[in-house]
Amino acid sequence: MNTQPIGIFDSGIGGTSIFKEIHALLPYENSIYLADSKHAPYGNKSKQKIIELSVKNTEYLLSKDCKLIVVACNTATTNAISLLRATYTIPFIGIEPAIKPAALNTKTKAVGILATKGTLSSALFHQTTDLYSNGIKVIEQVGEGIVPLIENGKATSNEMKSLLTEHLKPMIDANIDYLVLGCTHYPYLMPLLLELLPKHVKIIDSGLAVAKQTKTILEQNQLLNLNNTTPQNLFYTNTNTTVLNDILNKKFKVDYLDF
Ligand code: DGL
């Protein structure tokens, strides 16, 4: 039994989509979530800068005695997780665009990937795509502008609708039947995606898979918290707390922290 918290970080509020899956699967685990919104978006930063920010977030979570860290950000995972794993001894769980299920199941032989520039240009993303994209058209689209709008509480705004219409057009023109969400902010686009995409397009998001992997790794390392008591789930942001509070439906404790 282990009551130490699970640490979770993202460039901002997007990783709450992962927290929600983890909390649903592991309702008794304590957790600490860091929303580095002051430095969002990570997606347009250099690999070096993404590593530096990921190390800073990790150091803070380790100082709070976290037993495992979930890198709830595709951009940070694809650019920094190998270094984090090589540097620290606790387990790290990451998230990457789920190309494999899309590539294996597509009937139209065309799949779309919406992700940040940092993710799409990473070596890890290219390795995975090369492995599964044989005979398939992969339409990669940088989700330019999406993260800042979500960080400002505009996930379902008209501004977002116009932006998404533009980003999705090349994929719809290529007749995709799968869209892979390659950024943890993007599940919050679901209402607009369902409105804008043709009905036959399936949307793939890796949130649940990350939660299942978190559970497996906790079990394997005997780190599960077996207490059936109400956990402490803490949230910290280094910008104002309103949007983070709203996205969590005001159900958790959200505080400002200067990190
Ligand atoms: N949630 C991050 C991701 O999954 C957002 C990236 C960003 O800050 O640009 O990639």
PDB file of N, CA, C and O and ligand atoms in Angstrom, residues 10-12 14-15 39-44 72-76 95 116 119 147 182-186, ligand 1:
ATOM      1  N   ASP A  10       1.250  19.052 -17.310  1.00  0.00           N
ATOM      2  CA  ASP A  10       0.985  19.410 -18.704  1.00  0.00           C
ATOM      3  C   ASP A  10       1.383  20.866 -18.881  1.00  0.00           C
ATOM      4  O   ASP A  10       1.577  21.595 -17.898  1.00  0.00           O
ATOM      5  N   SER A  11       1.470  21.296 -20.148  1.00  0.00           N
ATOM      6  CA  SER A  11       1.759  22.699 -20.426  1.00  0.00           C
ATOM      7  C   SER A  11       0.604  23.594 -19.975  1.00  0.00           C
ATOM      8  O   SER A  11       0.718  24.806 -20.036  1.00  0.00           O
ATOM      9  N   GLY A  12      -0.487  22.995 -19.560  1.00  0.00           N
ATOM     10  CA  GLY A  12      -1.638  23.806 -19.140  1.00  0.00           C
ATOM     11  C   GLY A  12      -2.764  22.929 -18.663  1.00  0.00           C
ATOM     12  O   GLY A  12      -2.533  21.935 -17.976  1.00  0.00           O
ATOM     13  N   GLY A  14      -4.889  21.061 -20.468  1.00  0.00           N
ATOM     14  CA  GLY A  14      -5.268  19.916 -21.308  1.00  0.00           C
ATOM     15  C   GLY A  14      -5.123  18.577 -20.610  1.00  0.00           C
ATOM     16  O   GLY A  14      -5.962  17.684 -20.773  1.00  0.00           O
ATOM     17  N   GLY A  15      -4.082  18.433 -19.799  1.00  0.00           N
ATOM     18  CA  GLY A  15      -3.831  17.164 -19.118  1.00  0.00           C
ATOM     19  C   GLY A  15      -4.922  16.780 -18.130  1.00  0.00           C
ATOM     20  O   GLY A  15      -4.954  15.644 -17.651  1.00  0.00           O
ATOM     21  N   HIS A  39       3.703  28.906 -19.446  1.00  0.00           N
ATOM     22  CA  HIS A  39       4.609  28.594 -20.560  1.00  0.00           C
ATOM     23  C   HIS A  39       3.913  27.923 -21.746  1.00  0.00           C
ATOM     24  O   HIS A  39       4.577  27.471 -22.675  1.00  0.00           O
ATOM     25  N   ALA A  40       2.586  27.839 -21.699  1.00  0.00           N
ATOM     26  CA  ALA A  40       1.847  27.252 -22.836  1.00  0.00           C
ATOM     27  C   ALA A  40       1.836  28.244 -23.995  1.00  0.00           C
ATOM     28  O   ALA A  40       1.810  29.456 -23.758  1.00  0.00           O
ATOM     29  N   PRO A  41       1.830  27.765 -25.231  1.00  0.00           N
ATOM     30  CA  PRO A  41       1.937  26.371 -25.610  1.00  0.00           C
ATOM     31  C   PRO A  41       3.387  25.880 -25.657  1.00  0.00           C
ATOM     32  O   PRO A  41       4.275  26.640 -26.010  1.00  0.00           O
ATOM     33  N   TYR A  42       3.573  24.597 -25.279  1.00  0.00           N
ATOM     34  CA  TYR A  42       4.895  23.977 -25.410  1.00  0.00           C
ATOM     35  C   TYR A  42       5.162  23.650 -26.895  1.00  0.00           C
ATOM     36  O   TYR A  42       6.302  23.538 -27.310  1.00  0.00           O
ATOM     37  N   GLY A  43       4.085  23.441 -27.627  1.00  0.00           N
ATOM     38  CA  GLY A  43       4.166  22.900 -28.985  1.00  0.00           C
ATOM     39  C   GLY A  43       5.037  23.673 -29.955  1.00  0.00           C
ATOM     40  O   GLY A  43       5.531  23.111 -30.924  1.00  0.00           O
ATOM     41  N   ASN A  44       5.222  24.965 -29.717  1.00  0.00           N
ATOM     42  CA  ASN A  44       6.050  25.758 -30.639  1.00  0.00           C
ATOM     43  C   ASN A  44       7.454  26.001 -30.089  1.00  0.00           C
ATOM     44  O   ASN A  44       8.216  26.764 -30.669  1.00  0.00           O
ATOM     45  N   ALA A  72       1.322  14.265 -18.907  1.00  0.00           N
ATOM     46  CA  ALA A  72       0.011  14.324 -19.570  1.00  0.00           C
ATOM     47  C   ALA A  72       0.027  15.310 -20.729  1.00  0.00           C
ATOM     48  O   ALA A  72      -0.844  16.172 -20.857  1.00  0.00           O
ATOM     49  N   CYS A  73       1.039  15.172 -21.562  1.00  0.00           N
ATOM     50  CA  CYS A  73       1.273  16.112 -22.660  1.00  0.00           C
ATOM     51  C   CYS A  73       2.030  15.362 -23.754  1.00  0.00           C
ATOM     52  O   CYS A  73       3.110  14.822 -23.494  1.00  0.00           O
ATOM     53  N   ASN A  74       1.448  15.290 -24.933  1.00  0.00           N
ATOM     54  CA  ASN A  74       2.112  14.594 -26.048  1.00  0.00           C
ATOM     55  C   ASN A  74       3.429  15.273 -26.410  1.00  0.00           C
ATOM     56  O   ASN A  74       4.418  14.614 -26.734  1.00  0.00           O
ATOM     57  N   THR A  75       3.435  16.596 -26.359  1.00  0.00           N
ATOM     58  CA  THR A  75       4.625  17.353 -26.755  1.00  0.00           C
ATOM     59  C   THR A  75       5.782  17.069 -25.797  1.00  0.00           C
ATOM     60  O   THR A  75       6.919  16.844 -26.229  1.00  0.00           O
ATOM     61  N   ALA A  76       5.500  17.060 -24.496  1.00  0.00           N
ATOM     62  CA  ALA A  76       6.542  16.785 -23.504  1.00  0.00           C
ATOM     63  C   ALA A  76       6.960  15.317 -23.565  1.00  0.00           C
ATOM     64  O   ALA A  76       8.146  14.992 -23.446  1.00  0.00           O
ATOM     65  N   ILE A  95       2.217   9.981 -22.978  1.00  0.00           N
ATOM     66  CA  ILE A  95       1.118   9.884 -23.951  1.00  0.00           C
ATOM     67  C   ILE A  95       1.619  10.295 -25.333  1.00  0.00           C
ATOM     68  O   ILE A  95       2.297  11.306 -25.477  1.00  0.00           O
ATOM     69  N   THR A 116       0.556  19.017 -32.022  1.00  0.00           N
ATOM     70  CA  THR A 116       1.356  20.245 -32.048  1.00  0.00           C
ATOM     71  C   THR A 116       2.568  20.055 -32.966  1.00  0.00           C
ATOM     72  O   THR A 116       2.951  18.932 -33.299  1.00  0.00           O
ATOM     73  N   THR A 119       5.202  17.847 -31.363  1.00  0.00           N
ATOM     74  CA  THR A 119       4.945  16.409 -31.427  1.00  0.00           C
ATOM     75  C   THR A 119       5.200  15.889 -32.834  1.00  0.00           C
ATOM     76  O   THR A 119       5.899  14.887 -33.032  1.00  0.00           O
ATOM     77  N   VAL A 147      -4.402  25.425 -28.768  1.00  0.00           N
ATOM     78  CA  VAL A 147      -4.104  25.397 -27.325  1.00  0.00           C
ATOM     79  C   VAL A 147      -4.331  26.772 -26.658  1.00  0.00           C
ATOM     80  O   VAL A 147      -5.003  26.853 -25.619  1.00  0.00           O
ATOM     81  N   GLY A 182      -3.790  14.144 -31.058  1.00  0.00           N
ATOM     82  CA  GLY A 182      -2.412  14.028 -30.582  1.00  0.00           C
ATOM     83  C   GLY A 182      -2.016  15.104 -29.602  1.00  0.00           C
ATOM     84  O   GLY A 182      -0.843  15.494 -29.542  1.00  0.00           O
ATOM     85  N   CYS A 183      -2.957  15.572 -28.818  1.00  0.00           N
ATOM     86  CA  CYS A 183      -2.667  16.608 -27.812  1.00  0.00           C
ATOM     87  C   CYS A 183      -3.737  16.494 -26.737  1.00  0.00           C
ATOM     88  O   CYS A 183      -4.924  16.320 -27.054  1.00  0.00           O
ATOM     89  N   THR A 184      -3.316  16.552 -25.477  1.00  0.00           N
ATOM     90  CA  THR A 184      -4.272  16.305 -24.394  1.00  0.00           C
ATOM     91  C   THR A 184      -5.289  17.438 -24.225  1.00  0.00           C
ATOM     92  O   THR A 184      -6.276  17.273 -23.513  1.00  0.00           O
ATOM     93  N   HIS A 185      -5.052  18.558 -24.865  1.00  0.00           N
ATOM     94  CA  HIS A 185      -6.066  19.624 -24.848  1.00  0.00           C
ATOM     95  C   HIS A 185      -7.254  19.283 -25.760  1.00  0.00           C
ATOM     96  O   HIS A 185      -8.361  19.783 -25.566  1.00  0.00           O
ATOM     97  N   TYR A 186      -7.000  18.455 -26.788  1.00  0.00           N
ATOM     98  CA  TYR A 186      -7.991  18.304 -27.852  1.00  0.00           C
ATOM     99  C   TYR A 186      -9.285  17.563 -27.485  1.00  0.00           C
ATOM    100  O   TYR A 186     -10.304  17.795 -28.139  1.00  0.00           O
TER     101      TYR A 186
HETATM  102  N1  DGL B   1      -1.312  19.234 -23.939  1.00  0.00           N
HETATM  103  C1  DGL B   1      -0.134  19.440 -24.741  1.00  0.00           C
HETATM  104  C2  DGL B   1       0.051  18.230 -25.661  1.00  0.00           C
HETATM  105  O1  DGL B   1      -0.530  17.194 -25.394  1.00  0.00           O
HETATM  106  C3  DGL B   1      -0.266  20.780 -25.327  1.00  0.00           C
HETATM  107  C4  DGL B   1       0.820  21.242 -26.138  1.00  0.00           C
HETATM  108  C5  DGL B   1       1.158  22.677 -26.086  1.00  0.00           C
HETATM  109  O2  DGL B   1       1.267  23.264 -25.009  1.00  0.00           O
HETATM  110  O3  DGL B   1       1.412  23.193 -27.174  1.00  0.00           O
HETATM  111  O4  DGL B   1       0.792  18.238 -26.614  1.00  0.00           O
END
